[in-house]
Structures are given as C-alpha cells and as structure tokens.
Coordinates of C-alpha atoms and ligand atoms in Angstrom, one line a residue:
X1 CA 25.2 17.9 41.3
X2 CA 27.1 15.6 39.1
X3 CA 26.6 15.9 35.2
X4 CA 24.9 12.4 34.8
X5 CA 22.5 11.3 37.7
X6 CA 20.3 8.5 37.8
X7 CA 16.3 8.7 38.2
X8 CA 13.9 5.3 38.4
X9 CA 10.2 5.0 37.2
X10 CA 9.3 6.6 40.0
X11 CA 11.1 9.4 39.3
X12 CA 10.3 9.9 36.5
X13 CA 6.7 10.1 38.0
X14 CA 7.7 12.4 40.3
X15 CA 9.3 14.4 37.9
X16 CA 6.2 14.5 35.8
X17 CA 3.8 15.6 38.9
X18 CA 6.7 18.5 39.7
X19 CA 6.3 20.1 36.2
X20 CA 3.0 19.9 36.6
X21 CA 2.9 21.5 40.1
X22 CA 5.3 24.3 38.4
X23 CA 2.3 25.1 35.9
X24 CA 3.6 23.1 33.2
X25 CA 1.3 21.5 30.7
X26 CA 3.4 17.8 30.4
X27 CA 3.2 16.5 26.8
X28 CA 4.6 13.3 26.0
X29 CA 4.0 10.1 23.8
X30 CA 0.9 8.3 24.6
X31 CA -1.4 5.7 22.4
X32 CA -4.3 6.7 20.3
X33 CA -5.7 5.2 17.5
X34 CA -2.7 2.4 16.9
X35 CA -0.2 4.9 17.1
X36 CA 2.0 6.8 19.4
X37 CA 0.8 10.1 19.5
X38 CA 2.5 13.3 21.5
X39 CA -0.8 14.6 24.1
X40 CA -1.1 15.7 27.6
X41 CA 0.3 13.3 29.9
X42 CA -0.4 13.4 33.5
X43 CA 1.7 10.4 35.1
X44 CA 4.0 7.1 33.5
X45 CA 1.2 5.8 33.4
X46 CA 0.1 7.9 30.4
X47 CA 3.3 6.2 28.6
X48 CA 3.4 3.9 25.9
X49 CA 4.5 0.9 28.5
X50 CA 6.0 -2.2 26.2
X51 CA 5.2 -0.5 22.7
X52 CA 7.2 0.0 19.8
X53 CA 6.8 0.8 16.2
X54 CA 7.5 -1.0 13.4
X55 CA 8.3 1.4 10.4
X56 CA 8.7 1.1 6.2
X57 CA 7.7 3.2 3.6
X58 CA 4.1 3.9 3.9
X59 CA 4.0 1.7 6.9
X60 CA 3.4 2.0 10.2
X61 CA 2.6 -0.3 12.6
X62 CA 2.2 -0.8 16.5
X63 CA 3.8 -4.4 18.4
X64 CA 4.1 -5.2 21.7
X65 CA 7.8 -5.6 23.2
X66 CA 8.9 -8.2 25.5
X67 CA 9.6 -5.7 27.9
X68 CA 8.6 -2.6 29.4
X69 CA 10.1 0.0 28.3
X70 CA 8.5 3.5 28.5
X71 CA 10.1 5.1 25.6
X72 CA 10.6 1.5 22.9
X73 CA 9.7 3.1 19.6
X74 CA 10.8 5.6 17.3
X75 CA 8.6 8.7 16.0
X76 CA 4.7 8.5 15.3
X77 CA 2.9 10.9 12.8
X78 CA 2.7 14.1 15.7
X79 CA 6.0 16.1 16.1
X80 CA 6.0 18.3 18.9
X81 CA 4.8 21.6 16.0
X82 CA 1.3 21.2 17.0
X83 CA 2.4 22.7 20.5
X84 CA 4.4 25.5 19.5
X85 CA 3.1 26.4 15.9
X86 CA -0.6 25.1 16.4
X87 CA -2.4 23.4 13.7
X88 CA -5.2 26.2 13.7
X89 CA -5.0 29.9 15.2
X90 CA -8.0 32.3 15.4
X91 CA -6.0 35.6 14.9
X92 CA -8.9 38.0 15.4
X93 CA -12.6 38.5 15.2
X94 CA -14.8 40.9 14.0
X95 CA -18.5 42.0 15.8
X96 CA -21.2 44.8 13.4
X97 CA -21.6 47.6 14.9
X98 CA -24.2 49.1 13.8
X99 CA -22.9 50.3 10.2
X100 CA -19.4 49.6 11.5
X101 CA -17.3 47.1 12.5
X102 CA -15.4 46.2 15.8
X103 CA -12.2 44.7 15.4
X104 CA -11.5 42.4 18.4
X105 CA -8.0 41.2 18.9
X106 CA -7.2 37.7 19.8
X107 CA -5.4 37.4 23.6
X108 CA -2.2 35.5 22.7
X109 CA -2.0 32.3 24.6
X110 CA 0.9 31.8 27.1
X111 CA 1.2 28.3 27.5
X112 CA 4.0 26.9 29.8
X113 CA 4.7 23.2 27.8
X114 CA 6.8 20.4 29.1
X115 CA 8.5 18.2 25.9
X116 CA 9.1 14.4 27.6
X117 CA 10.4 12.4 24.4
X118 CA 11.7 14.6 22.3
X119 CA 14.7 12.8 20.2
X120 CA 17.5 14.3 18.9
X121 CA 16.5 14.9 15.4
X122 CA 13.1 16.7 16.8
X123 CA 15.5 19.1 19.0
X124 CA 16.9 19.9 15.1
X125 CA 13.5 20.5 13.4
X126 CA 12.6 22.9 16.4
X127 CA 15.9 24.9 15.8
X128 CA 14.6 25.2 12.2
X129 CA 11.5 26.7 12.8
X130 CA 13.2 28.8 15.4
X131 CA 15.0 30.4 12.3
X132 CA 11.6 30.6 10.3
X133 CA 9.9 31.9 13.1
X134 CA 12.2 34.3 15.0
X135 CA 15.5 34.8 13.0
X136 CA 14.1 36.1 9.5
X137 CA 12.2 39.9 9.3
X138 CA 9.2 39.0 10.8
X139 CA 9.0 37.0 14.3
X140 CA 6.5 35.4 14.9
X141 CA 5.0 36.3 18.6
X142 CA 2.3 33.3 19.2
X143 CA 5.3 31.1 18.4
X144 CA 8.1 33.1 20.5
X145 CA 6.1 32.9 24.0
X146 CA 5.4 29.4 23.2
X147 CA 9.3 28.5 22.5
X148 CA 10.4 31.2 25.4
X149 CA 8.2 28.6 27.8
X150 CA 8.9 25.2 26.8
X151 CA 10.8 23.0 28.8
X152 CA 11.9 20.1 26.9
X153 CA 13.1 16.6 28.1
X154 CA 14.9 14.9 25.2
X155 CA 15.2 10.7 25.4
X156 CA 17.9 9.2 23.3
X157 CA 16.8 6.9 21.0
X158 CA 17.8 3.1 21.7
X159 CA 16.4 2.1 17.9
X160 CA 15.8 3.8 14.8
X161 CA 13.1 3.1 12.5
X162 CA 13.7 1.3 9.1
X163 CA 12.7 5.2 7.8
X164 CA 14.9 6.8 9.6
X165 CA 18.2 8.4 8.0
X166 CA 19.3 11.3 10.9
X167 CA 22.8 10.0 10.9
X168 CA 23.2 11.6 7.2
X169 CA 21.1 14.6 8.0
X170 CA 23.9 14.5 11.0
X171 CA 20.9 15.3 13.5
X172 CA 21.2 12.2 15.2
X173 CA 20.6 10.2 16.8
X174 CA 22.5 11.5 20.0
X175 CA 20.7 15.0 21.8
X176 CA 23.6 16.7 22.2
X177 CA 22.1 20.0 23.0
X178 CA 19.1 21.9 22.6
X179 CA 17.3 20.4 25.5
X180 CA 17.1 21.1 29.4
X181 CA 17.3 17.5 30.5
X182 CA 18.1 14.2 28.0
X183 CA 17.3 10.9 29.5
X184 CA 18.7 7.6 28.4
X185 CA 16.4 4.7 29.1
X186 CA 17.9 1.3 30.4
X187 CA 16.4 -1.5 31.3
X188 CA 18.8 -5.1 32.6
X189 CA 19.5 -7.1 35.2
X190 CA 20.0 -4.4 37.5
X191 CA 16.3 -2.9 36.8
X192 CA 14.6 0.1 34.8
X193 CA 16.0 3.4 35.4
X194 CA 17.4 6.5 33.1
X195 CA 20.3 7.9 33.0
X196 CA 19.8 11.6 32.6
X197 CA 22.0 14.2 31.6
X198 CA 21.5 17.9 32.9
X199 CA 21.5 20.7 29.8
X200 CA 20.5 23.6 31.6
X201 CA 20.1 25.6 34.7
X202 CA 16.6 25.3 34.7
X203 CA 17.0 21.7 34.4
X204 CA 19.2 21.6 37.2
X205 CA 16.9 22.9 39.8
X206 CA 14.5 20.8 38.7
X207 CA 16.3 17.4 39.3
X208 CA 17.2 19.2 42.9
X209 CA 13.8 18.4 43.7
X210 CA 13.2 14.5 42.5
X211 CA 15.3 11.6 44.4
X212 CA 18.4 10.9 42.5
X213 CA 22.0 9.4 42.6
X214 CA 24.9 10.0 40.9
X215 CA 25.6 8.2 37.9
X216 CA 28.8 5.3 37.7
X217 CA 30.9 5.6 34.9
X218 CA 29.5 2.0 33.4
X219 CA 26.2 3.3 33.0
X220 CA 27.6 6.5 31.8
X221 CA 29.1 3.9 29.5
X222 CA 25.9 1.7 29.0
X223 CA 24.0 4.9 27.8
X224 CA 26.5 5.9 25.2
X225 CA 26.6 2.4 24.0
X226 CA 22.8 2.0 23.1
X227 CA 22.4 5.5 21.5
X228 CA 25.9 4.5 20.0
X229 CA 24.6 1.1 18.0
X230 CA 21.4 3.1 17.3
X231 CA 23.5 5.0 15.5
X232 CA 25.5 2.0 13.8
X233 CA 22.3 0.2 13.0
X234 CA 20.9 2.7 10.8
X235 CA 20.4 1.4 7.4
X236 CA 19.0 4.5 5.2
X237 CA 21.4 7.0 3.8
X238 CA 21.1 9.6 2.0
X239 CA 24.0 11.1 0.2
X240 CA 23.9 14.9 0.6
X241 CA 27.3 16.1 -1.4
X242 CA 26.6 18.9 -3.5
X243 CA 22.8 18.2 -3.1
X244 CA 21.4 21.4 -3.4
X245 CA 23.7 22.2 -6.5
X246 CA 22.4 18.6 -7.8
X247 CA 18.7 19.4 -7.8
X248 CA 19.3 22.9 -9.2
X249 CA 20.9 20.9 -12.0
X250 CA 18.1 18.6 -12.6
X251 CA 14.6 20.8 -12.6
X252 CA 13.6 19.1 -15.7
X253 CA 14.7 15.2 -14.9
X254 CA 12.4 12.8 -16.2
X255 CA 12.2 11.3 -12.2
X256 CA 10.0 14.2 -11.1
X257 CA 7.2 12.7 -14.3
X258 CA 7.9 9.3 -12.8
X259 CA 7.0 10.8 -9.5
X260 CA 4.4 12.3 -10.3
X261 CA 2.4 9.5 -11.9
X262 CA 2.9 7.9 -8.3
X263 CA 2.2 10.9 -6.1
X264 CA -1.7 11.6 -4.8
X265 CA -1.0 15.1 -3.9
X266 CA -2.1 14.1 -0.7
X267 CA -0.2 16.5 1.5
X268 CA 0.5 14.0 4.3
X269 CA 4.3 14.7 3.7
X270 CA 4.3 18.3 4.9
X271 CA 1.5 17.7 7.2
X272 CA 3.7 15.1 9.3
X273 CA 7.3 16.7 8.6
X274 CA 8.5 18.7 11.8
X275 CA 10.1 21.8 9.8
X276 CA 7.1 22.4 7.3
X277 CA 5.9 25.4 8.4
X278 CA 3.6 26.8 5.4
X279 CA -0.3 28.3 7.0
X280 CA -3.0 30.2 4.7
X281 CA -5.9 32.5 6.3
X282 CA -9.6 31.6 6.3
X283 CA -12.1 33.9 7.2
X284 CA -15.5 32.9 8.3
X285 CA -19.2 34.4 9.0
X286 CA -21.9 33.5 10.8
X287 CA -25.1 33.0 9.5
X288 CA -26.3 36.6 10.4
X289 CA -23.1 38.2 8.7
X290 CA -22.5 39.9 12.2
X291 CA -19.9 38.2 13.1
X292 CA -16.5 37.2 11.4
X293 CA -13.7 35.5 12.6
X294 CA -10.2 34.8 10.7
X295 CA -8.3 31.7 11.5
X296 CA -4.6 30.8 10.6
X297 CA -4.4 26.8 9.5
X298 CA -1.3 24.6 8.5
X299 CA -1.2 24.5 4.7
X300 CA 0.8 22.4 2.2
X301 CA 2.7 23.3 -1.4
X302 CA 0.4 20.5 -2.1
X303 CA -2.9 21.6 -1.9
X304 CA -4.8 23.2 -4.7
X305 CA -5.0 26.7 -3.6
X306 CA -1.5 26.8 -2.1
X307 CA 0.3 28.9 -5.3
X308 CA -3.1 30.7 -6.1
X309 CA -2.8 34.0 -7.6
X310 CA -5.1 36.2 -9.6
X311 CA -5.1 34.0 -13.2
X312 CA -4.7 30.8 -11.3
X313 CA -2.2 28.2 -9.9
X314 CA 1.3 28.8 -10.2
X315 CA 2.1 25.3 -9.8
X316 CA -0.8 23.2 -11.0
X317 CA 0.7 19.8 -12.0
X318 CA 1.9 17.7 -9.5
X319 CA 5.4 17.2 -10.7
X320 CA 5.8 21.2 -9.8
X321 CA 4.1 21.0 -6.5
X322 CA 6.3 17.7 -6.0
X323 CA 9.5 19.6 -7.1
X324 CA 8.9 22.3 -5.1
X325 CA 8.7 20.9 -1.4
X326 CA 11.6 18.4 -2.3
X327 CA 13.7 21.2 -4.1
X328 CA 12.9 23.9 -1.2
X329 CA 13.4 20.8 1.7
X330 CA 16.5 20.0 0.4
X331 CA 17.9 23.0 -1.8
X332 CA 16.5 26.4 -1.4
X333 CA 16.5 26.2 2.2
X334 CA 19.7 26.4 2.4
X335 CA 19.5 29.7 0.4
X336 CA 17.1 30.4 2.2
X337 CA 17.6 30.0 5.7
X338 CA 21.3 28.6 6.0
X339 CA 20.4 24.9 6.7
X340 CA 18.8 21.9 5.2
X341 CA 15.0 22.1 5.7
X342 CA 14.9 18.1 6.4
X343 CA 16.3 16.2 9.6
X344 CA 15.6 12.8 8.5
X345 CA 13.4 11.8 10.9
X346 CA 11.6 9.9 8.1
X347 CA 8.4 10.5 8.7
X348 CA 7.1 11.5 5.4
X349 CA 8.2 8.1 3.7
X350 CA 6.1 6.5 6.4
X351 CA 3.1 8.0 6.2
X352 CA 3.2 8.5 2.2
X353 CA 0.6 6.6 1.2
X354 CA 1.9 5.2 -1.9
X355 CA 5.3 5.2 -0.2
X356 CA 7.7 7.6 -1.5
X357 CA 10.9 8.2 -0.4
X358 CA 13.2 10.5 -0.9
X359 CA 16.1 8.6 0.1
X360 CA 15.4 6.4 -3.1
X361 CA 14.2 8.8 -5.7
X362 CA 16.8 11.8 -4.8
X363 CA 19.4 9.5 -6.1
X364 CA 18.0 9.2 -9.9
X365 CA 16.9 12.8 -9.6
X366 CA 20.9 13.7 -9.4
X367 CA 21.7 11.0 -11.4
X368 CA 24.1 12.9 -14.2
X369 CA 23.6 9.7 -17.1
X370 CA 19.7 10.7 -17.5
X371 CA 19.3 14.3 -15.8
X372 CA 17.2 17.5 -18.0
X373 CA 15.5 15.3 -20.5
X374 CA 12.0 15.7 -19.5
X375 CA 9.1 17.8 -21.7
X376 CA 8.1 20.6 -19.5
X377 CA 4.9 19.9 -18.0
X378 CA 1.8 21.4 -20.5
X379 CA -0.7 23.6 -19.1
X380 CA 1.1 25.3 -16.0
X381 CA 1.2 28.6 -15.8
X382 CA 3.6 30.4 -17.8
X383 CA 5.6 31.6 -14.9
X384 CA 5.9 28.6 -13.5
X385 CA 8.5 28.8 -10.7
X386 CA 10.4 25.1 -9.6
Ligands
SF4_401 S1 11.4 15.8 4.8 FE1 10.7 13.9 5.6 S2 12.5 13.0 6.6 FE2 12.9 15.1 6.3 S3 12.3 16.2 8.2 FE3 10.5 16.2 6.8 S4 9.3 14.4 7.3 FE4 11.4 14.1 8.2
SF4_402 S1 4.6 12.4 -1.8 FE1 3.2 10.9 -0.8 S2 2.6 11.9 1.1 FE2 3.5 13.5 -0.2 S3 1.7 14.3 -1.4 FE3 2.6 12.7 -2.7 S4 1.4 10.9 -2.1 FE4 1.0 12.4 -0.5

C-alpha cells in the first residue's frame, strides 16, 4: 500500500463503523452547547458538518461555513485528556466491617479509544503528559493502559484560529508523527475526500479493510499546500529565546501586579490546557459513615486549596498562583521535564474570561527596561515559592 491513499465520506464512515467493530470506543468532534466538543461518535454523521470557529481572546464563537467540511474549525474547550487522564477517578473504596474496615480496590478500566481529529499540536500535548505520566519515577497505570490502547487519527489543520501560535511552540501545524493515521481534508471541484497518510502498522491494516486508492502526486501536493498556508497564515507569535532564563529573571516584574488586578483566579486556563495535569484527592462518606470512597479530580495552581499546607496557602495572592502556572508552563518545565509545558494551541487565551494572553503579557514580563521593580506581594506566606 502506497504511503498516501485516498478515502471519501464514505470511507471515512466505514472507517468509523470498522473501529468500532474492532472494540474501539470512536471519539471525535461533535456539537454541544455552541461549541465543538470531543465525545463518542458513532458515524460522519456525528461530525460537525459546515461548522467552524471563530476564535479571539476570551472568545469563542460557532458560524456556519459555506461548505461542508467535516473537520472546518480549529480546537474547542475539550482536548483529548479527558479520555486518557479522566477528569474524576474513584481510586478505591472503603465498606465497615464490623469494628474494621474493608479496603476495596478499584478495577482499572481498560478502555480501547479511537482519537478522529486530533491536530498536530494535540499529538504534542499527549507526548507531554506521556513524560508526566510514564517517563518520571512514578507511572501512572490508569493512564499507561489508556495511552497503550489508543488509536489516534490526526487531521491537519486547513485554518488556525486567531489564538493560535503552534508555529512558535514549533508543534504545528503539520502532524508529523505521533499518530497511526493523519488525514488531510479537501474539498474542490473534484469532490470531498481525504488524503490520508499511513503512520503506523496498525494503521496500515486498518486502511486494508476500507475502499481506497492510491493518492496522485497533485493531491499529495494539494494537501501539503493547505496545511502549508495554515501555517503561513498564522498571525500570533510568541518569541521563545532565552524564555525560561527571561522569566527566572523577572519573578518580581511589576506585569505579574498588572496581571493580577485583571485575573479572576478562575482556573479555566489549566482546566482547558492539554498538558496541565495537576489532580488532588477527596474522600467521601455516606450518611451512615459505613461507606467511604476516595476520588482523584483535575485540580488547578489556581484554586484555593491547591498550595495548602499545615499554616496555610503557600501561594495566596494571585499574582503567585498567576506566576506560577506561567513560570512552570513556560520555564520550570523545561527543568523539569526537558520540554516546554505549552504547545500553543491557544486555548487558555480563549476561554480566559477577561482575556489574557500570554502571547501579549510574556513580552513586558521579559521586558529588560522595567523588569524586578515590583513590592513583594504582603501577606503570603513567608516561604513563598514563585
Ligand atoms: S498554556 Fe495555553 S496555549 Fe499553551 S498549551 Fe496550555 S492552553 Fe494551549
Ligand atoms: S488567567 Fe484568565 S482563565 Fe486563567 S485563572 Fe486568570 S482569569 Fe481565569
């Protein structure tokens, strides 16, 4: 089978009822609520047909296209970490008996997921958790068996979002691996079919099984071009020369107090960013006390309880809470895990709701003329840790 084959709608129907077939639970981008959302798909028809998305900071907004395009938008607020590291976990429970307790275990789950849609600077953010979760001391085994099963489907994007800045985060916008199949989508005078590049063995087989051609070299061509000028297109930079060394520099800048009189500590940043990967533990009774359960939950470095330790909040203020996921996204990752922590898929300036950006305000942050001439912020604790 040649590299680059060719697949119509139907297809990609086909395709979708195969996986299925296989055991695969198909997730893909769908529309709920006025946005495009990643869910269970069970057919094309679960697609978001003639959508796309209009993006600015804190802005988001659904329009019809002329056309019908299956895959016409950018990102929406899901990325595809609320499949493989969920949003809530029960991790065991606990039964009374008698004057003891019974621990019981939780049954890891094994599902099998299929990724349709995933663009190239999602592929990126699921390589960083992979670090988080499986290349530092501890691994984490709910998150393994979900990675070890996933099948993903990556779709080049044919337009960026006005938030989007991948091309400086140099995680987009072309899939270049990382995925088992990557579709290009292309829709002219000739009809509406993808081109669809083969990444992987497993991928291979699969397209053995759907009715295909071989690709020409033109639309070999054609699909470079549009993931090409989505590329070219792409207004938003961000500058990332000696950036970590930068924000090192300037912990005490007076942009982090301009910031902060802007930022609601909302949390919506690290709830929608693909690579946050912060979770607390809540435990919980029933009304008898006879039963207990504890449940792991997505948390943010914005929430209240987040630094917690005995004597209080390490970071209280939100200029340190503020500081802290920008300094670790963009800085102490690196340290930390060898990469940047932030693909630029741009969906925390979106969904800020008083629309901060990071492209904008990391700028001033490093700006050398005004940097380290802020009062430290009063009332934090004394160890206080950036
Ligand atoms: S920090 Fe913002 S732009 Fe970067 S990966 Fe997270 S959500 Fe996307
Ligand atoms: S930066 Fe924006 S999204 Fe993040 S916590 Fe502050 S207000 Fe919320």
């Amino acid at each position: 089978m040649a590299e680059e084959i060719i697949i119509d709608r139907e297809g990609l129907d086909q395709l979708i009822h195969v996986l299925r077939e296989m055991g695969f639970q198909v997730a893909g981008p769908t529309v709920r609520d006025e946005a495009i959302v990643y869910e269970s798909i069970r057919s094309i028809n679960d697609l978001p047909e003639g959508w796309t998305d209009e993006q600015k900071g804190g802005y988001y907004r659904l329009k019809k296209r002329s056309d019908k395009a299956l895959f016409g938008y950018v990102v929406g607020p899901h990325s595809w970490k609320k499949f493989l590291h969920p949003p809530e976990r029960r991790l065991w429970q606990a039964k009374q008996d008698g004057n003891d307790f019974e621990i019981i275990p939780e049954e890891l789950a094994t599902p099998k997921f299929a990724f349709l849609g995933v663009r190239s600077c999602e592929l990126h953010a699921i390589a960083i958790q992979d670090k988080v979760f499986l290349d530092d001391t501890y691994v984490n085994t709910d998150y393994k068996i979900r990675r070890e099963n996933a099948f993903f489907i990556a779709v080049q994007c044919g337009q960026s979002a006005g938030t989007c800045f991948c091309v400086s985060m140099k995680t987009g916008p072309k899939a270049e691996s990382g995925f088992d199949l990557a579709m290009t989508e292309i829709l002219n005078d000739d009809g509406h079919y993808f081109v669809v590049e083969v990444g992987s063995e497993q991928g291979r087989k699969l397209m053995e099984k759907i009715p295909h051609r071989q690709a020409h070299s033109k639309e070999v061509e054609q699909a470079n071009h549009i993931v090409n000028e989505t590329g070219i297109q792409m207004e938003r930079v961000l500058d990332t020369t000696d950036l970590k060394e930068l924000l090192y520099k300037n912990l005490e800048h007076p942009q982090w107090d301009d910031i902060a009189n802007r930022c609601l500590s909302c949390a919506n940043c690290t709830m929608v960013c693909p690579t946050c990967f912060c979770s607390t533990v809540e435990d919980v009774t029933d009304i008898t006390g006879e039963h207990a359960e504890r449940w792991q939950k997505w948390d943010s470095c914005f929430t209240m309880d987040f630094s917690h330790l005995h004597g209080g909040e390490v970071r209280s203020s939100t200029k340190s809470k503020y500081r802290q996921w920008l300094t670790h996204k963009l800085a102490s990752w690196q340290d930390q895990f060898g990469s940047s922590g932030c693909v630029g898929c741009g969906r925390c300036i979106t969904w800020c709701p008083v629309a901060i950006d990071l492209t904008e305000e990391i700028p001033k942050i490093c700006d050398s003329t005004t940097q380290n001439t802020s009062t430290p912020v009063k009332n934090e604790a004394p160890n206080e840790i950036p």
